[in-house]
Amino acid sequence: MDHFQGVTPEERWKNDLLNEERRQTLLLEQIAQLLNDKDKPRRGRGGGKHGDE
Protein backbone atom coordinates (compact mmCIF):
# COMPACT_ATOMS: atom_id res chain seq x y z
CA MET A 1 0.00 0.00 0.00
CA ASP A 2 1.43 3.33 -1.00
CA HIS A 3 1.36 6.12 1.53
CA PHE A 4 1.84 8.89 -1.00
CA GLN A 5 -0.25 9.45 -4.12
CA GLY A 6 2.74 8.96 -6.40
CA VAL A 7 1.90 11.90 -8.61
CA THR A 8 5.25 13.64 -8.38
CA PRO A 9 8.69 12.06 -8.76
CA GLU A 10 9.37 12.84 -5.09
CA GLU A 11 6.21 11.00 -3.99
CA ARG A 12 7.11 8.01 -6.16
CA TRP A 13 10.59 8.02 -4.64
CA LYS A 14 9.12 8.13 -1.12
CA ASN A 15 6.82 5.23 -1.95
CA ASP A 16 9.77 3.23 -3.28
CA LEU A 17 11.72 4.04 -0.12
CA LEU A 18 8.84 2.96 2.13
CA ASN A 19 8.37 -0.27 0.18
CA GLU A 20 12.09 -1.05 0.44
CA GLU A 21 12.00 -0.41 4.18
CA ARG A 22 8.99 -2.71 4.56
CA ARG A 23 10.81 -5.43 2.61
CA GLN A 24 13.94 -5.07 4.74
CA THR A 25 11.89 -5.27 7.92
CA LEU A 26 10.18 -8.42 6.70
CA LEU A 27 13.50 -10.04 5.81
CA LEU A 28 15.04 -9.10 9.16
CA GLU A 29 12.06 -10.59 10.98
CA GLN A 30 12.46 -13.81 8.98
CA ILE A 31 16.17 -13.97 9.80
CA ALA A 32 15.45 -13.39 13.49
CA GLN A 33 12.86 -16.17 13.44
CA LEU A 34 15.28 -18.57 11.76
CA LEU A 35 17.98 -17.76 14.32
CA ASN A 36 15.49 -18.20 17.14
CA ASP A 37 14.38 -21.57 15.76
CA LYS A 38 18.02 -22.65 15.38
CA ASP A 39 18.68 -22.06 19.07
CA LYS A 40 15.75 -24.20 20.20
CA PRO A 41 16.55 -27.83 20.99
CA ARG A 42 15.07 -30.25 18.50
CA ARG A 43 13.55 -33.62 19.19
CA GLY A 44 14.14 -36.50 16.89
CA ARG A 45 16.91 -38.48 15.35
CA GLY A 46 20.56 -38.22 16.23
CA GLY A 47 20.31 -37.73 19.97
CA GLY A 48 22.66 -34.77 19.81
CA LYS A 49 22.21 -31.53 21.72
CA HIS A 50 20.17 -30.00 18.90
CA GLY A 51 18.98 -33.24 17.37
CA ASP A 52 20.87 -32.61 14.15
CA GLU A 53 24.17 -34.33 14.98
XYZ file of N, CA, C and O in Angstrom:
212
model
N 0.840 -1.173 0.000
C 0.000 0.000 0.000
C 0.888 1.239 0.000
O 1.779 1.380 0.829
N 0.654 2.105 -0.920
C 1.426 3.331 -1.005
C 0.862 4.375 -0.055
O -0.352 4.543 0.073
N 1.753 5.072 0.607
C 1.359 6.124 1.533
C 1.128 7.437 0.780
O 0.237 8.193 1.119
N 1.933 7.658 -0.222
C 1.837 8.885 -1.002
C 1.113 8.599 -2.312
O 1.106 7.478 -2.804
N 0.523 9.619 -2.898
C -0.252 9.449 -4.120
C 0.598 8.992 -5.296
O 0.109 8.323 -6.195
N 1.850 9.372 -5.322
C 2.738 8.963 -6.397
C 2.613 9.821 -7.641
O 2.971 9.396 -8.734
N 2.101 11.010 -7.465
C 1.898 11.901 -8.605
C 3.208 12.553 -9.027
O 3.509 12.635 -10.209
N 3.990 12.968 -8.058
C 5.245 13.641 -8.376
C 6.403 12.642 -8.269
O 6.277 11.608 -7.599
N 7.519 12.941 -8.890
C 8.692 12.061 -8.760
C 9.113 11.877 -7.297
O 9.511 10.782 -6.895
N 8.997 12.942 -6.501
C 9.372 12.838 -5.090
C 8.449 11.862 -4.351
O 8.906 11.047 -3.545
N 7.155 11.916 -4.632
C 6.211 10.999 -3.986
C 6.464 9.556 -4.418
O 6.387 8.637 -3.602
N 6.787 9.360 -5.693
C 7.110 8.013 -6.164
C 8.375 7.501 -5.475
O 8.448 6.338 -5.075
N 9.355 8.385 -5.315
C 10.594 8.018 -4.637
C 10.316 7.645 -3.180
O 10.834 6.653 -2.668
N 9.462 8.428 -2.516
C 9.125 8.134 -1.121
C 8.395 6.796 -1.004
O 8.626 6.032 -0.066
N 7.503 6.518 -1.950
C 6.817 5.227 -1.951
C 7.807 4.083 -2.134
O 7.723 3.058 -1.455
N 8.742 4.258 -3.053
C 9.766 3.230 -3.275
C 10.595 3.015 -2.009
O 10.901 1.875 -1.638
N 10.937 4.115 -1.341
C 11.723 4.039 -0.118
C 10.950 3.309 0.983
O 11.487 2.442 1.672
N 9.672 3.635 1.134
C 8.844 2.961 2.131
C 8.698 1.474 1.822
O 8.766 0.633 2.724
N 8.505 1.134 0.559
C 8.374 -0.269 0.177
C 9.666 -1.033 0.446
O 9.630 -2.182 0.894
N 10.790 -0.416 0.176
C 12.086 -1.054 0.445
C 12.264 -1.265 1.944
O 12.733 -2.316 2.388
N 11.879 -0.282 2.729
C 11.995 -0.409 4.185
C 11.089 -1.525 4.713
O 11.473 -2.298 5.583
N 9.893 -1.620 4.161
C 8.991 -2.709 4.558
C 9.598 -4.068 4.222
O 9.520 -5.012 5.003
N 10.189 -4.172 3.049
C 10.807 -5.434 2.614
C 11.981 -5.803 3.522
O 12.134 -6.961 3.914
N 12.806 -4.817 3.859
C 13.942 -5.073 4.737
C 13.475 -5.515 6.123
O 14.056 -6.431 6.716
N 12.427 -4.885 6.623
C 11.886 -5.265 7.922
C 11.383 -6.697 7.899
O 11.647 -7.481 8.821
N 10.679 -7.057 6.839
C 10.179 -8.423 6.699
C 11.325 -9.432 6.674
O 11.291 -10.456 7.357
N 12.356 -9.133 5.900
C 13.501 -10.044 5.812
C 14.234 -10.158 7.143
O 14.639 -11.262 7.540
N 14.387 -9.045 7.854
C 15.040 -9.095 9.159
C 14.236 -9.917 10.158
O 14.795 -10.666 10.960
N 12.907 -9.790 10.098
C 12.059 -10.592 10.976
C 12.190 -12.079 10.652
O 12.219 -12.916 11.559
N 12.290 -12.409 9.373
C 12.461 -13.805 8.976
C 13.801 -14.344 9.452
O 13.888 -15.483 9.926
N 14.850 -13.551 9.339
C 16.170 -13.970 9.798
C 16.148 -14.186 11.308
O 16.669 -15.188 11.812
N 15.534 -13.258 12.033
C 15.449 -13.388 13.489
C 14.689 -14.650 13.870
O 15.078 -15.362 14.809
N 13.626 -14.962 13.159
C 12.858 -16.170 13.439
C 13.691 -17.423 13.173
O 13.672 -18.368 13.958
N 14.428 -17.425 12.070
C 15.282 -18.570 11.759
C 16.360 -18.757 12.828
O 16.652 -19.881 13.239
N 16.954 -17.665 13.275
C 17.978 -17.761 14.319
C 17.368 -18.232 15.627
O 17.974 -19.021 16.354
N 16.177 -17.782 15.931
C 15.489 -18.201 17.142
C 15.169 -19.687 17.080
O 15.351 -20.414 18.054
N 14.692 -20.159 15.935
C 14.384 -21.575 15.759
C 15.644 -22.427 15.845
O 15.612 -23.545 16.349
N 16.760 -21.910 15.361
C 18.017 -22.653 15.376
C 18.487 -22.887 16.807
O 19.070 -23.924 17.102
N 18.226 -21.947 17.697
C 18.678 -22.058 19.075
C 17.818 -22.997 19.906
O 18.241 -23.439 20.969
N 16.624 -23.308 19.447
C 15.745 -24.196 20.205
C 16.198 -25.641 20.029
O 16.540 -26.063 18.927
N 16.198 -26.409 21.112
C 16.551 -27.826 20.985
C 15.504 -28.564 20.163
O 14.317 -28.272 20.240
N 15.964 -29.490 19.365
C 15.067 -30.254 18.496
C 14.932 -31.666 19.022
O 15.882 -32.254 19.525
N 13.776 -32.223 18.850
C 13.548 -33.622 19.195
C 13.662 -34.439 17.919
O 13.359 -33.967 16.837
N 14.093 -35.662 18.075
C 14.136 -36.500 16.895
C 15.417 -37.286 16.802
O 16.084 -37.545 17.787
N 15.776 -37.602 15.600
C 16.911 -38.479 15.348
C 18.236 -37.850 15.757
O 18.357 -36.634 15.854
N 19.204 -38.702 15.974
C 20.564 -38.224 16.232
C 20.920 -38.208 17.688
O 22.035 -38.528 18.060
N 20.031 -37.767 18.553
C 20.308 -37.734 19.972
C 21.304 -36.685 20.390
O 21.715 -36.637 21.534
N 21.715 -35.827 19.470
C 22.661 -34.766 19.814
C 21.974 -33.639 20.556
O 20.768 -33.652 20.805
N 22.740 -32.655 20.946
C 22.213 -31.526 21.715
C 21.061 -30.855 20.994
O 20.050 -30.514 21.577
N 21.196 -30.657 19.689
C 20.165 -30.003 18.902
C 19.390 -31.000 18.031
O 18.573 -30.588 17.232
N 19.692 -32.241 18.157
C 18.983 -33.240 17.372
C 19.409 -33.329 15.921
O 18.830 -34.041 15.136
N 20.447 -32.588 15.551
C 20.871 -32.606 14.152
C 22.291 -33.147 14.010
O 22.917 -32.973 12.993
N 22.809 -33.779 15.024
C 24.167 -34.327 14.976
C 24.140 -35.817 14.716
O 23.240 -36.495 15.013
